[in-house]
mmCIF file of C-alpha atoms in Angstrom:
data_model
loop_
_atom_site.group_PDB
_atom_site.id
_atom_site.type_symbol
_atom_site.label_atom_id
_atom_site.label_comp_id
_atom_site.label_asym_id
_atom_site.label_seq_id
_atom_site.Cartn_x
_atom_site.Cartn_y
_atom_site.Cartn_z
ATOM 1 C CA MET S 1 64.260 -118.074 18.388
ATOM 2 C CA ASN S 2 60.619 -118.285 19.362
ATOM 3 C CA PRO S 3 58.946 -120.516 16.693
ATOM 4 C CA LYS S 4 55.928 -118.214 16.441
ATOM 5 C CA TYR S 5 58.163 -115.508 14.956
ATOM 6 C CA ARG S 6 59.444 -117.674 12.098
ATOM 7 C CA ARG S 7 58.815 -116.539 8.551
ATOM 8 C CA ILE S 8 55.549 -117.567 6.895
ATOM 9 C CA LYS S 9 55.585 -120.830 4.953
ATOM 10 C CA GLY S 10 56.344 -120.259 1.297
ATOM 11 C CA THR S 11 58.374 -117.100 1.907
ATOM 12 C CA ARG S 12 62.123 -116.729 2.245
ATOM 13 C CA ASP S 13 64.901 -114.308 3.119
ATOM 14 C CA ILE S 14 67.250 -113.157 0.352
ATOM 15 C CA MET S 15 70.558 -111.789 1.574
ATOM 16 C CA LEU S 16 74.341 -111.830 1.540
ATOM 17 C CA GLU S 17 75.873 -113.820 -1.307
ATOM 18 C CA GLU S 18 72.512 -114.616 -2.897
ATOM 19 C CA ILE S 19 71.444 -110.980 -3.104
ATOM 20 C CA GLU S 20 74.601 -110.272 -5.088
ATOM 21 C CA ARG S 21 73.356 -112.739 -7.713
ATOM 22 C CA TRP S 22 70.051 -110.860 -7.844
ATOM 23 C CA GLN S 23 71.765 -107.494 -8.183
ATOM 24 C CA TRP S 24 74.060 -108.813 -10.899
ATOM 25 C CA CYS S 25 71.043 -110.022 -12.904
ATOM 26 C CA GLU S 26 69.008 -106.875 -12.245
ATOM 27 C CA GLN S 27 71.786 -104.615 -13.515
ATOM 28 C CA ARG S 28 72.056 -106.526 -16.791
ATOM 29 C CA TRP S 29 68.299 -106.771 -17.223
ATOM 30 C CA THR S 30 67.761 -103.028 -16.828
ATOM 31 C CA GLU S 31 70.418 -102.394 -19.477
ATOM 32 C CA VAL S 32 68.675 -104.723 -21.936
ATOM 33 C CA LEU S 33 65.231 -103.240 -21.270
ATOM 34 C CA SER S 34 66.574 -99.742 -21.826
ATOM 35 C CA ARG S 35 67.984 -100.785 -25.202
ATOM 36 C CA PHE S 36 64.562 -102.166 -26.179
ATOM 37 C CA GLY S 37 62.879 -98.875 -25.245
ATOM 38 C CA TYR S 38 61.035 -99.918 -22.065
ATOM 39 C CA GLY S 39 60.472 -97.631 -19.076
ATOM 40 C CA GLU S 40 59.979 -98.894 -15.521
ATOM 41 C CA ILE S 41 56.645 -98.961 -13.685
ATOM 42 C CA ARG S 42 56.049 -99.758 -9.998
ATOM 43 C CA THR S 43 52.488 -100.461 -8.877
ATOM 44 C CA PRO S 44 51.046 -101.219 -5.405
ATOM 45 C CA VAL S 45 51.203 -104.844 -4.276
ATOM 46 C CA MET S 46 47.516 -104.525 -3.286
ATOM 47 C CA GLU S 47 44.738 -104.093 -5.837
ATOM 48 C CA PRO S 48 40.918 -104.324 -5.824
ATOM 49 C CA THR S 49 39.946 -107.995 -5.969
ATOM 50 C CA ASP S 50 37.577 -107.365 -8.883
ATOM 51 C CA LEU S 51 40.552 -106.380 -11.067
ATOM 52 C CA PHE S 52 41.864 -109.947 -10.967
ATOM 53 C CA LEU S 53 38.450 -111.622 -11.023
ATOM 54 C CA ARG S 54 37.699 -109.755 -14.238
ATOM 55 C CA SER S 55 41.064 -110.075 -15.971
ATOM 56 C CA VAL S 56 42.482 -113.421 -14.853
ATOM 57 C CA GLY S 57 39.127 -115.203 -15.023
ATOM 58 C CA GLU S 58 36.979 -117.685 -13.129
ATOM 59 C CA GLY S 59 37.971 -121.309 -13.424
ATOM 60 C CA THR S 60 41.672 -120.523 -13.208
ATOM 61 C CA ASP S 61 43.688 -121.922 -10.334
ATOM 62 C CA ILE S 62 44.848 -118.400 -9.502
ATOM 63 C CA VAL S 63 41.336 -117.104 -8.856
ATOM 64 C CA ASP S 64 39.834 -120.299 -7.455
ATOM 65 C CA LYS S 65 42.651 -121.397 -5.146
ATOM 66 C CA GLU S 66 45.663 -119.116 -4.994
ATOM 67 C CA MET S 67 44.754 -115.458 -4.385
ATOM 68 C CA TYR S 68 45.489 -113.809 -1.055
ATOM 69 C CA THR S 69 42.238 -111.894 -0.599
ATOM 70 C CA PHE S 70 41.061 -110.053 2.504
ATOM 71 C CA GLU S 71 38.505 -107.470 3.554
ATOM 72 C CA THR S 72 39.683 -104.121 4.880
ATOM 73 C CA LYS S 73 38.221 -102.375 7.896
ATOM 74 C CA GLY S 74 36.273 -100.242 5.437
ATOM 75 C CA GLY S 75 34.680 -103.302 3.837
ATOM 76 C CA GLU S 76 36.731 -103.300 0.616
ATOM 77 C CA SER S 77 37.882 -106.592 -0.878
ATOM 78 C CA ILE S 78 41.630 -106.344 -1.492
ATOM 79 C CA THR S 79 43.980 -108.874 -3.096
ATOM 80 C CA LEU S 80 47.759 -109.123 -3.017
ATOM 81 C CA ARG S 81 48.682 -109.142 -6.688
ATOM 82 C CA PRO S 82 49.099 -112.691 -8.058
ATOM 83 C CA GLU S 83 50.415 -111.327 -11.360
ATOM 84 C CA MET S 84 51.276 -107.916 -12.764
ATOM 85 C CA THR S 85 49.701 -107.487 -16.190
ATOM 86 C CA ALA S 86 46.301 -106.529 -14.780
ATOM 87 C CA SER S 87 47.979 -104.006 -12.454
ATOM 88 C CA VAL S 88 49.874 -102.434 -15.354
ATOM 89 C CA VAL S 89 46.679 -102.151 -17.398
ATOM 90 C CA ARG S 90 44.907 -100.555 -14.423
ATOM 91 C CA ALA S 91 47.758 -98.036 -14.067
ATOM 92 C CA TYR S 92 47.744 -97.422 -17.824
ATOM 93 C CA LEU S 93 44.076 -96.442 -17.691
ATOM 94 C CA GLU S 94 44.016 -94.654 -14.341
ATOM 95 C CA ASN S 95 46.952 -92.402 -15.235
ATOM 96 C CA GLY S 96 45.580 -91.386 -18.630
ATOM 97 C CA LEU S 97 48.267 -93.112 -20.681
ATOM 98 C CA THR S 98 45.738 -93.958 -23.402
ATOM 99 C CA ARG S 99 46.397 -90.446 -24.720
ATOM 100 C CA GLN S 100 50.063 -91.211 -25.332
ATOM 101 C CA PRO S 101 50.831 -91.747 -29.046
ATOM 102 C CA GLY S 102 52.447 -94.928 -30.334
ATOM 103 C CA THR S 103 53.216 -97.994 -28.235
ATOM 104 C CA MET S 104 53.554 -97.659 -24.463
ATOM 105 C CA LYS S 105 56.393 -99.977 -23.411
ATOM 106 C CA LEU S 106 56.680 -100.626 -19.666
ATOM 107 C CA TRP S 107 58.715 -103.041 -17.564
ATOM 108 C CA TYR S 108 58.366 -104.082 -13.934
ATOM 109 C CA MET S 109 60.149 -106.132 -11.323
ATOM 110 C CA GLY S 110 58.709 -107.071 -7.946
ATOM 111 C CA PRO S 111 56.994 -109.586 -5.651
ATOM 112 C CA MET S 112 53.805 -111.507 -6.492
ATOM 113 C CA PHE S 113 51.683 -113.575 -4.121
ATOM 114 C CA ARG S 114 49.950 -116.911 -4.679
ATOM 115 C CA TYR S 115 48.791 -119.467 -2.137
ATOM 116 C CA ASP S 116 50.251 -122.605 -3.653
ATOM 117 C CA ARG S 117 52.336 -125.560 -2.583
ATOM 118 C CA PRO S 118 55.936 -124.287 -2.395
ATOM 119 C CA GLN S 119 58.101 -125.933 -5.033
ATOM 120 C CA ALA S 120 61.431 -125.528 -6.792
ATOM 121 C CA GLY S 121 61.886 -121.857 -7.615
ATOM 122 C CA ARG S 122 58.266 -120.971 -6.758
ATOM 123 C CA TYR S 123 57.183 -119.595 -3.414
ATOM 124 C CA ARG S 124 54.026 -118.026 -2.028
ATOM 125 C CA GLN S 125 55.821 -114.721 -2.306
ATOM 126 C CA PHE S 126 57.826 -114.901 -5.504
ATOM 127 C CA HIS S 127 59.351 -112.325 -7.845
ATOM 128 C CA GLN S 128 58.847 -111.573 -11.502
ATOM 129 C CA LEU S 129 60.428 -109.383 -14.145
ATOM 130 C CA GLY S 130 58.103 -108.531 -16.992
ATOM 131 C CA VAL S 131 57.294 -106.234 -19.881
ATOM 132 C CA GLU S 132 54.060 -104.927 -21.356
ATOM 133 C CA ALA S 133 53.880 -103.331 -24.814
ATOM 134 C CA ILE S 134 50.505 -101.614 -25.157
ATOM 135 C CA GLY S 135 49.074 -100.011 -28.281
ATOM 136 C CA SER S 136 50.075 -102.032 -31.364
ATOM 137 C CA PRO S 137 48.367 -105.072 -32.967
ATOM 138 C CA SER S 138 51.414 -105.902 -35.102
ATOM 139 C CA PRO S 139 52.625 -109.521 -35.104
ATOM 140 C CA VAL S 140 56.117 -108.089 -35.566
ATOM 141 C CA LEU S 141 55.790 -106.612 -32.065
ATOM 142 C CA ASP S 142 54.987 -110.121 -30.775
ATOM 143 C CA ALA S 143 58.265 -111.322 -32.284
ATOM 144 C CA GLU S 144 60.194 -108.377 -30.829
ATOM 145 C CA VAL S 145 58.763 -109.081 -27.369
ATOM 146 C CA ILE S 146 59.908 -112.712 -27.620
ATOM 147 C CA GLN S 147 63.309 -111.490 -28.846
ATOM 148 C CA CYS S 148 63.487 -109.166 -25.820
ATOM 149 C CA ALA S 149 62.731 -112.061 -23.465
ATOM 150 C CA MET S 150 65.528 -114.132 -24.976
ATOM 151 C CA ALA S 151 67.897 -111.149 -24.797
ATOM 152 C CA LEU S 152 67.200 -110.885 -21.054
ATOM 153 C CA PHE S 153 68.224 -114.504 -20.592
ATOM 154 C CA GLU S 154 71.279 -114.090 -22.786
ATOM 155 C CA ALA S 155 72.345 -111.098 -20.671
ATOM 156 C CA VAL S 156 72.720 -113.366 -17.630
ATOM 157 C CA ASP S 157 74.316 -116.231 -19.577
ATOM 158 C CA ALA S 158 71.331 -118.582 -19.326
ATOM 159 C CA LYS S 159 71.930 -121.655 -21.489
ATOM 160 C CA GLY S 160 69.825 -124.465 -22.892
ATOM 161 C CA LEU S 161 66.601 -122.475 -23.349
ATOM 162 C CA SER S 162 63.881 -123.009 -25.947
ATOM 163 C CA VAL S 163 60.822 -121.021 -27.006
ATOM 164 C CA ARG S 164 57.463 -122.783 -27.237
ATOM 165 C CA LEU S 165 54.940 -120.952 -29.376
ATOM 166 C CA ASN S 166 51.228 -121.236 -30.160
ATOM 167 C CA SER S 167 48.195 -119.260 -31.282
ATOM 168 C CA ILE S 168 44.933 -119.658 -29.360
ATOM 169 C CA GLY S 169 42.699 -117.600 -31.614
ATOM 170 C CA CYS S 170 40.598 -114.488 -31.130
ATOM 171 C CA PRO S 171 36.960 -113.720 -30.145
ATOM 172 C CA SER S 172 35.886 -114.701 -33.668
ATOM 173 C CA CYS S 173 37.256 -118.252 -33.632
ATOM 174 C CA LYS S 174 38.217 -119.165 -30.075
ATOM 175 C CA PRO S 175 34.657 -119.485 -28.618
ATOM 176 C CA GLY S 176 33.641 -122.089 -31.220
ATOM 177 C CA TYR S 177 36.682 -124.209 -30.425
ATOM 178 C CA VAL S 178 36.078 -123.894 -26.684
ATOM 179 C CA ALA S 179 32.458 -125.030 -27.148
ATOM 180 C CA GLU S 180 33.537 -128.082 -29.187
ATOM 181 C CA LEU S 181 36.201 -128.933 -26.628
ATOM 182 C CA GLY S 182 33.648 -128.667 -23.839
ATOM 183 C CA GLU S 183 31.282 -131.112 -25.573
ATOM 184 C CA TYR S 184 34.136 -133.542 -26.181
ATOM 185 C CA LEU S 185 35.184 -133.439 -22.534
ATOM 186 C CA LYS S 186 31.615 -133.903 -21.309
ATOM 187 C CA ALA S 187 31.324 -136.986 -23.516
ATOM 188 C CA ASN S 188 34.471 -138.330 -21.852
ATOM 189 C CA ILE S 189 33.887 -136.923 -18.384
ATOM 190 C CA ASP S 190 34.808 -140.195 -16.644
ATOM 191 C CA ALA S 191 38.419 -139.638 -17.747
ATOM 192 C CA VAL S 192 38.489 -136.243 -16.002
ATOM 193 C CA PRO S 193 39.321 -136.287 -12.268
ATOM 194 C CA GLU S 194 36.363 -135.174 -10.180
ATOM 195 C CA GLY S 195 38.201 -132.147 -8.804
ATOM 196 C CA MET S 196 38.764 -130.831 -12.345
ATOM 197 C CA ARG S 197 35.293 -131.364 -13.786
ATOM 198 C CA GLY S 198 34.124 -127.895 -12.816
ATOM 199 C CA ARG S 199 36.536 -126.438 -15.360
ATOM 200 C CA VAL S 200 34.712 -128.190 -18.199
ATOM 201 C CA ASP S 201 31.686 -125.910 -17.750
ATOM 202 C CA ILE S 202 33.543 -122.719 -16.797
ATOM 203 C CA ASN S 203 36.519 -122.839 -19.183
ATOM 204 C CA PRO S 204 37.590 -126.187 -20.660
ATOM 205 C CA LEU S 205 40.885 -124.694 -21.921
ATOM 206 C CA ARG S 206 42.040 -124.714 -18.298
ATOM 207 C CA LEU S 207 42.339 -128.516 -18.564
ATOM 208 C CA TYR S 208 45.447 -127.978 -20.700
ATOM 209 C CA ASP S 209 47.143 -126.747 -17.508
ATOM 210 C CA ALA S 210 46.290 -129.978 -15.652
ATOM 211 C CA LYS S 211 49.239 -132.088 -14.503
ATOM 212 C CA ASP S 212 47.165 -135.287 -14.762
ATOM 213 C CA ASP S 213 48.546 -137.662 -17.422
ATOM 214 C CA GLY S 214 45.106 -139.086 -18.209
ATOM 215 C CA VAL S 215 43.704 -135.624 -18.914
ATOM 216 C CA GLN S 216 46.631 -134.796 -21.184
ATOM 217 C CA GLU S 217 46.126 -138.023 -23.146
ATOM 218 C CA LEU S 218 42.441 -137.166 -23.536
ATOM 219 C CA LEU S 219 43.247 -133.687 -24.833
ATOM 220 C CA ALA S 220 45.936 -134.997 -27.187
ATOM 221 C CA ALA S 221 43.233 -137.042 -28.937
ATOM 222 C CA PHE S 222 41.233 -133.877 -29.712
ATOM 223 C CA LYS S 223 42.095 -131.556 -32.597
ATOM 224 C CA PRO S 224 44.558 -128.754 -31.733
ATOM 225 C CA ILE S 225 43.289 -125.199 -31.486
ATOM 226 C CA THR S 226 45.409 -124.163 -34.485
ATOM 227 C CA GLU S 227 43.016 -126.132 -36.726
ATOM 228 C CA ALA S 228 40.145 -123.859 -35.628
ATOM 229 C CA LEU S 229 41.845 -120.498 -36.242
ATOM 230 C CA CYS S 230 40.149 -117.927 -38.450
ATOM 231 C CA GLU S 231 42.043 -116.567 -41.447
ATOM 232 C CA ASP S 232 43.107 -113.377 -39.642
ATOM 233 C CA CYS S 233 44.617 -115.424 -36.781
ATOM 234 C CA ARG S 234 46.374 -117.729 -39.233
ATOM 235 C CA VAL S 235 47.924 -114.747 -40.993
ATOM 236 C CA HIS S 236 48.926 -113.177 -37.683
ATOM 237 C CA HIS S 237 50.630 -116.385 -36.567
ATOM 238 C CA ARG S 238 52.474 -116.768 -39.874
ATOM 239 C CA GLU S 239 53.754 -113.215 -39.522
ATOM 240 C CA VAL S 240 54.973 -113.896 -35.976
ATOM 241 C CA THR S 241 56.866 -117.021 -37.005
ATOM 242 C CA GLY S 242 58.227 -115.281 -40.100
ATOM 243 C CA ALA S 243 59.552 -112.375 -38.034
ATOM 244 C CA LEU S 244 61.131 -114.793 -35.538
ATOM 245 C CA ASP S 245 62.799 -116.584 -38.443
ATOM 246 C CA ASP S 246 64.144 -113.257 -39.718
ATOM 247 C CA LEU S 247 65.517 -112.471 -36.258
ATOM 248 C CA GLY S 248 67.124 -115.888 -35.927
ATOM 249 C CA VAL S 249 65.128 -116.713 -32.778
ATOM 250 C CA PRO S 250 64.546 -120.497 -32.671
ATOM 251 C CA TYR S 251 61.150 -121.772 -31.518
ATOM 252 C CA GLU S 252 59.000 -124.894 -31.353
ATOM 253 C CA GLN S 253 55.290 -124.988 -32.154
ATOM 254 C CA ASP S 254 53.344 -126.324 -29.153
ATOM 255 C CA HIS S 255 49.628 -126.644 -29.919
ATOM 256 C CA ALA S 256 48.801 -127.523 -26.292
ATOM 257 C CA LEU S 257 50.183 -124.235 -24.964
ATOM 258 C CA VAL S 258 47.260 -122.051 -23.863
ATOM 259 C CA ARG S 259 48.723 -120.195 -20.837
ATOM 260 C CA GLY S 260 46.859 -120.096 -17.523
ATOM 261 C CA LEU S 261 45.148 -116.707 -17.725
ATOM 262 C CA ASP S 262 41.899 -115.846 -19.495
ATOM 263 C CA TYR S 263 43.034 -112.604 -21.067
ATOM 264 C CA TYR S 264 45.405 -114.185 -23.605
ATOM 265 C CA GLY S 265 44.479 -114.422 -27.295
ATOM 266 C CA ARG S 266 46.375 -115.222 -30.475
ATOM 267 C CA THR S 267 50.093 -115.436 -29.634
ATOM 268 C CA THR S 268 51.072 -117.372 -26.513
ATOM 269 C CA PHE S 269 54.599 -118.491 -25.678
ATOM 270 C CA GLU S 270 56.782 -119.957 -22.961
ATOM 271 C CA ILE S 271 60.530 -120.123 -22.494
ATOM 272 C CA VAL S 272 61.679 -123.324 -20.845
ATOM 273 C CA GLY S 273 65.014 -124.537 -19.571
ATOM 274 C CA GLY S 274 66.595 -127.827 -20.531
ATOM 275 C CA THR S 275 66.368 -129.437 -17.112
ATOM 276 C CA LYS S 276 65.103 -132.633 -15.521
ATOM 277 C CA ARG S 277 63.021 -130.593 -13.070
ATOM 278 C CA LYS S 278 59.267 -130.593 -13.426
ATOM 279 C CA GLN S 279 59.255 -126.815 -13.030
ATOM 280 C CA SER S 280 61.195 -125.985 -16.190
ATOM 281 C CA SER S 281 59.161 -122.972 -17.363
ATOM 282 C CA LEU S 282 61.161 -119.794 -16.767
ATOM 283 C CA ALA S 283 59.017 -117.242 -18.624
ATOM 284 C CA GLY S 284 55.700 -116.962 -20.361
ATOM 285 C CA GLY S 285 53.473 -114.451 -22.058
ATOM 286 C CA GLY S 286 51.448 -113.555 -25.088
ATOM 287 C CA ARG S 287 48.986 -111.162 -26.640
ATOM 288 C CA TYR S 288 46.011 -109.781 -24.698
ATOM 289 C CA ASP S 289 44.162 -107.436 -27.060
ATOM 290 C CA GLY S 290 40.910 -107.395 -25.061
ATOM 291 C CA LEU S 291 42.147 -106.736 -21.524
ATOM 292 C CA VAL S 292 42.304 -102.932 -21.641
ATOM 293 C CA GLU S 293 38.718 -102.828 -22.880
ATOM 294 C CA GLN S 294 37.620 -105.350 -20.212
ATOM 295 C CA CYS S 295 39.015 -102.992 -17.587
ATOM 296 C CA GLY S 296 36.936 -100.061 -18.896
ATOM 297 C CA GLY S 297 39.284 -98.536 -21.453
ATOM 298 C CA PRO S 298 39.157 -98.234 -25.225
ATOM 299 C CA SER S 299 39.863 -101.230 -27.440
ATOM 300 C CA THR S 300 43.660 -101.451 -27.225
ATOM 301 C CA PRO S 301 45.976 -104.250 -28.414
ATOM 302 C CA ALA S 302 48.819 -105.359 -26.169
ATOM 303 C CA VAL S 303 51.429 -108.071 -25.684
ATOM 304 C CA GLY S 304 53.843 -108.938 -22.868
ATOM 305 C CA PHE S 305 55.555 -111.578 -20.747
ATOM 306 C CA SER S 306 56.924 -112.252 -17.278
ATOM 307 C CA ILE S 307 60.048 -114.062 -16.090
ATOM 308 C CA GLY S 308 60.197 -115.977 -12.827
ATOM 309 C CA ILE S 309 63.293 -114.611 -11.108
ATOM 310 C CA GLU S 310 63.707 -117.412 -8.547
ATOM 311 C CA ARG S 311 63.376 -120.085 -11.215
ATOM 312 C CA THR S 312 65.811 -118.262 -13.466
ATOM 313 C CA LEU S 313 68.408 -118.036 -10.712
ATOM 314 C CA LEU S 314 67.880 -121.719 -9.979
ATOM 315 C CA HIS S 315 68.478 -122.450 -13.664
ATOM 316 C CA LEU S 316 71.680 -120.404 -13.613
ATOM 317 C CA ASN S 317 73.017 -122.185 -10.548
ATOM 318 C CA ASP S 318 71.550 -125.431 -9.248
ATOM 319 C CA GLU S 319 73.378 -125.100 -5.931
ATOM 320 C CA ALA S 320 71.365 -123.333 -3.245
ATOM 321 C CA VAL S 321 73.240 -120.772 -1.175
ATOM 322 C CA ASP S 322 74.087 -121.971 2.339
ATOM 323 C CA LEU S 323 73.391 -118.885 4.431
ATOM 324 C CA GLN S 324 75.285 -120.338 7.381
ATOM 325 C CA ARG S 325 78.451 -120.365 5.290
ATOM 326 C CA SER S 326 77.672 -117.405 3.058
ATOM 327 C CA ARG S 327 80.045 -114.477 3.163
ATOM 328 C CA GLN S 328 79.007 -110.890 3.641
ATOM 329 C CA SER S 329 79.391 -108.294 0.904
ATOM 330 C CA ILE S 330 82.794 -107.608 -0.609
ATOM 331 C CA VAL S 331 84.692 -104.482 0.491
ATOM 332 C CA ASP S 332 87.853 -102.740 -0.725
ATOM 333 C CA VAL S 333 89.182 -101.567 2.639
ATOM 334 C CA TYR S 334 88.580 -103.276 5.970
ATOM 335 C CA VAL S 335 89.350 -101.008 8.940
ATOM 336 C CA ALA S 336 90.405 -102.983 12.037
ATOM 337 C CA CYS S 337 90.368 -100.929 15.233
ATOM 338 C CA ARG S 338 90.394 -101.402 19.004
ATOM 339 C CA GLY S 339 89.168 -98.939 21.602
ATOM 340 C CA ALA S 340 86.714 -96.029 21.442
ATOM 341 C CA GLY S 341 89.325 -93.503 20.383
ATOM 342 C CA ALA S 342 90.557 -95.776 17.599
ATOM 343 C CA GLN S 343 87.017 -96.372 16.388
ATOM 344 C CA ARG S 344 86.336 -92.638 16.151
ATOM 345 C CA MET S 345 89.580 -92.135 14.243
ATOM 346 C CA ALA S 346 88.713 -95.066 11.971
ATOM 347 C CA LEU S 347 85.300 -93.571 11.234
ATOM 348 C CA GLY S 348 86.920 -90.342 10.025
ATOM 349 C CA CYS S 349 89.264 -92.273 7.740
ATOM 350 C CA ALA S 350 86.379 -94.318 6.372
ATOM 351 C CA GLU S 351 84.460 -91.142 5.535
ATOM 352 C CA ARG S 352 87.349 -90.016 3.308
ATOM 353 C CA LEU S 353 87.724 -93.435 1.675
ATOM 354 C CA ARG S 354 84.041 -93.906 0.902
ATOM 355 C CA GLY S 355 84.271 -91.225 -1.732
ATOM 356 C CA SER S 356 85.989 -93.748 -3.990
ATOM 357 C CA CYS S 357 85.718 -97.280 -2.535
ATOM 358 C CA ARG S 358 83.796 -99.720 -0.331
ATOM 359 C CA VAL S 359 84.760 -99.596 3.340
ATOM 360 C CA GLU S 360 83.867 -101.596 6.443
ATOM 361 C CA VAL S 361 84.751 -100.341 9.938
ATOM 362 C CA ASP S 362 84.934 -103.182 12.472
ATOM 363 C CA THR S 363 83.571 -101.923 15.817
ATOM 364 C CA THR S 364 83.440 -105.305 17.567
ATOM 365 C CA ASP S 365 86.635 -104.640 19.578
ATOM 366 C CA ARG S 366 87.863 -108.154 18.816
ATOM 367 C CA SER S 367 91.560 -108.946 18.508
ATOM 368 C CA PHE S 368 93.343 -107.625 15.434
ATOM 369 C CA LYS S 369 93.896 -111.239 14.346
ATOM 370 C CA ALA S 370 90.148 -111.939 14.391
ATOM 371 C CA GLN S 371 89.402 -108.712 12.539
ATOM 372 C CA ALA S 372 92.045 -109.523 9.913
ATOM 373 C CA LYS S 373 90.348 -112.880 9.363
ATOM 374 C CA SER S 374 87.078 -111.055 8.692
ATOM 375 C CA ALA S 375 88.885 -108.813 6.201
ATOM 376 C CA ASN S 376 89.917 -111.899 4.237
ATOM 377 C CA LEU S 377 86.368 -113.277 4.341
ATOM 378 C CA ARG S 378 85.110 -109.974 2.913
ATOM 379 C CA LYS S 379 87.778 -110.232 0.168
ATOM 380 C CA ALA S 380 89.201 -106.843 1.132
ATOM 381 C CA LYS S 381 92.176 -105.510 -0.822
ATOM 382 C CA PHE S 382 93.477 -103.496 2.131
ATOM 383 C CA LEU S 383 93.516 -103.798 5.897
ATOM 384 C CA LEU S 384 93.772 -100.486 7.747
ATOM 385 C CA LEU S 385 94.953 -100.939 11.355
ATOM 386 C CA VAL S 386 93.986 -98.374 14.027
ATOM 387 C CA GLY S 387 94.944 -98.972 17.653
ATOM 388 C CA ASP S 388 96.053 -96.967 20.703
ATOM 389 C CA GLU S 389 99.518 -96.468 19.224
ATOM 390 C CA GLU S 390 98.111 -95.155 15.951
ATOM 391 C CA VAL S 391 95.835 -92.751 17.827
ATOM 392 C CA GLU S 392 98.815 -91.491 19.850
ATOM 393 C CA THR S 393 101.200 -91.069 16.893
ATOM 394 C CA GLY S 394 98.571 -90.039 14.343
ATOM 395 C CA THR S 395 99.983 -92.553 11.847
ATOM 396 C CA LEU S 396 97.977 -95.533 10.580
ATOM 397 C CA GLN S 397 99.175 -98.899 9.264
ATOM 398 C CA LEU S 398 97.918 -99.781 5.757
ATOM 399 C CA LYS S 399 98.416 -103.399 4.707
ATOM 400 C CA ASN S 400 98.044 -104.514 1.092
ATOM 401 C CA LEU S 401 96.402 -107.928 1.434
ATOM 402 C CA GLU S 402 97.445 -109.000 -2.046
ATOM 403 C CA ASP S 403 101.217 -108.760 -1.492
ATOM 404 C CA GLY S 404 101.351 -108.462 2.323
ATOM 405 C CA GLU S 405 103.242 -105.143 2.261
ATOM 406 C CA GLN S 406 102.444 -102.887 5.242
ATOM 407 C CA THR S 407 103.245 -99.164 5.248
ATOM 408 C CA PRO S 408 102.638 -96.284 7.687
ATOM 409 C CA VAL S 409 100.372 -93.574 6.336
ATOM 410 C CA ALA S 410 98.914 -90.325 7.663
ATOM 411 C CA PRO S 411 95.102 -90.217 7.950
ATOM 412 C CA ASP S 412 94.779 -87.511 5.296
ATOM 413 C CA LYS S 413 96.943 -89.563 2.887
ATOM 414 C CA VAL S 414 95.048 -92.839 3.160
ATOM 415 C CA GLN S 415 92.699 -92.174 0.248
ATOM 416 C CA ALA S 416 95.576 -91.295 -2.097
ATOM 417 C CA ALA S 417 97.564 -94.380 -1.017
ATOM 418 C CA VAL S 418 94.625 -96.700 -1.617
ATOM 419 C CA ARG S 419 93.708 -95.095 -4.942
ATOM 420 C CA GLU S 420 97.315 -95.341 -6.175
ATOM 421 C CA VAL S 421 97.324 -99.111 -5.696
ATOM 422 C CA MET S 422 93.809 -99.704 -6.963
ATOM 423 C CA GLU S 423 94.271 -97.636 -10.122
ATOM 424 C CA GLY S 424 97.838 -98.843 -10.695
#
């Protein structure tokens, strides 16, 4: 093909055998989310740029380096969503959901966009599944949200996962810690790479996201944020861990876990896979009690998380799908036919069969041998043969591919013959 038509770097095509993995996971995830009381939300992939500048925060890699931002013909600044929580909060406010009583529990699944170096399980267009529970300050809800995340992984048989948990304080105690951390980093600024020094003034907590070993050693020598928590935050965190203990959800305390977005406060958590890969984080989230108010709404507590779908699928199966060797979707009945008259007859038979099973009509006019080979590749249970002779006699040949038995059958009896075998 012409190279200029190739897909954009950092994007990929999902099809054939791989899409079946996605659909298998999606079906199980929607069942779990329904049991936990979440309803689906779908928002536009484009949002006003200010929504992310305000919610995600300056000094984050997302805002500084990764957002796909452009100006419309009308002069508006638009950004392809790099994450979904801000979009859900915008929809929550814009659609008047603040008037709904109790906790609003929403889930989403869709593409996100970040300009970043493509890596294992992370692309410039990637996909996330997430939940947002808006309206309750209870630490028990934090624990239930973490339980829900683990249930989603259990539903797709993900093994070797662990929960990392932390508390990063609230507006009463977090600013004092951030100020102390900033002074400490300034006093040791030579140990901070030049490209990261701007974070020290804007938001020194962002240094915890740095992949530089020297920076991590520097931060490890400073007191953890849990030592600066106010009494209310300490109580909240104890209640979260206590509820997780009651639920039997194992976790590890990680005092360096701050998450990469400004809107988080108090509970933060990640779910990581036991793998040798650098990119082992499969999900992350936490509490964001101030975001709704930042976006112009009333003071409203909230907590949520997102799961990286590509990374999760990579965790489930380390072998990438070879699209050149990948099979097409499975069918129950493969209709092999030759000639225009046979194809029309085959189409009528397929219409009857599709009321109860999956059918493929081969219109390539290849030899019956070649079409039969395709039936095996599609893992068909039956091969229905339609040729000139069948058109003339009005009797088709139905072959059971499991036992090799072939029987003549009238077109109006095909559905009953197939159903008898499949249900028997």
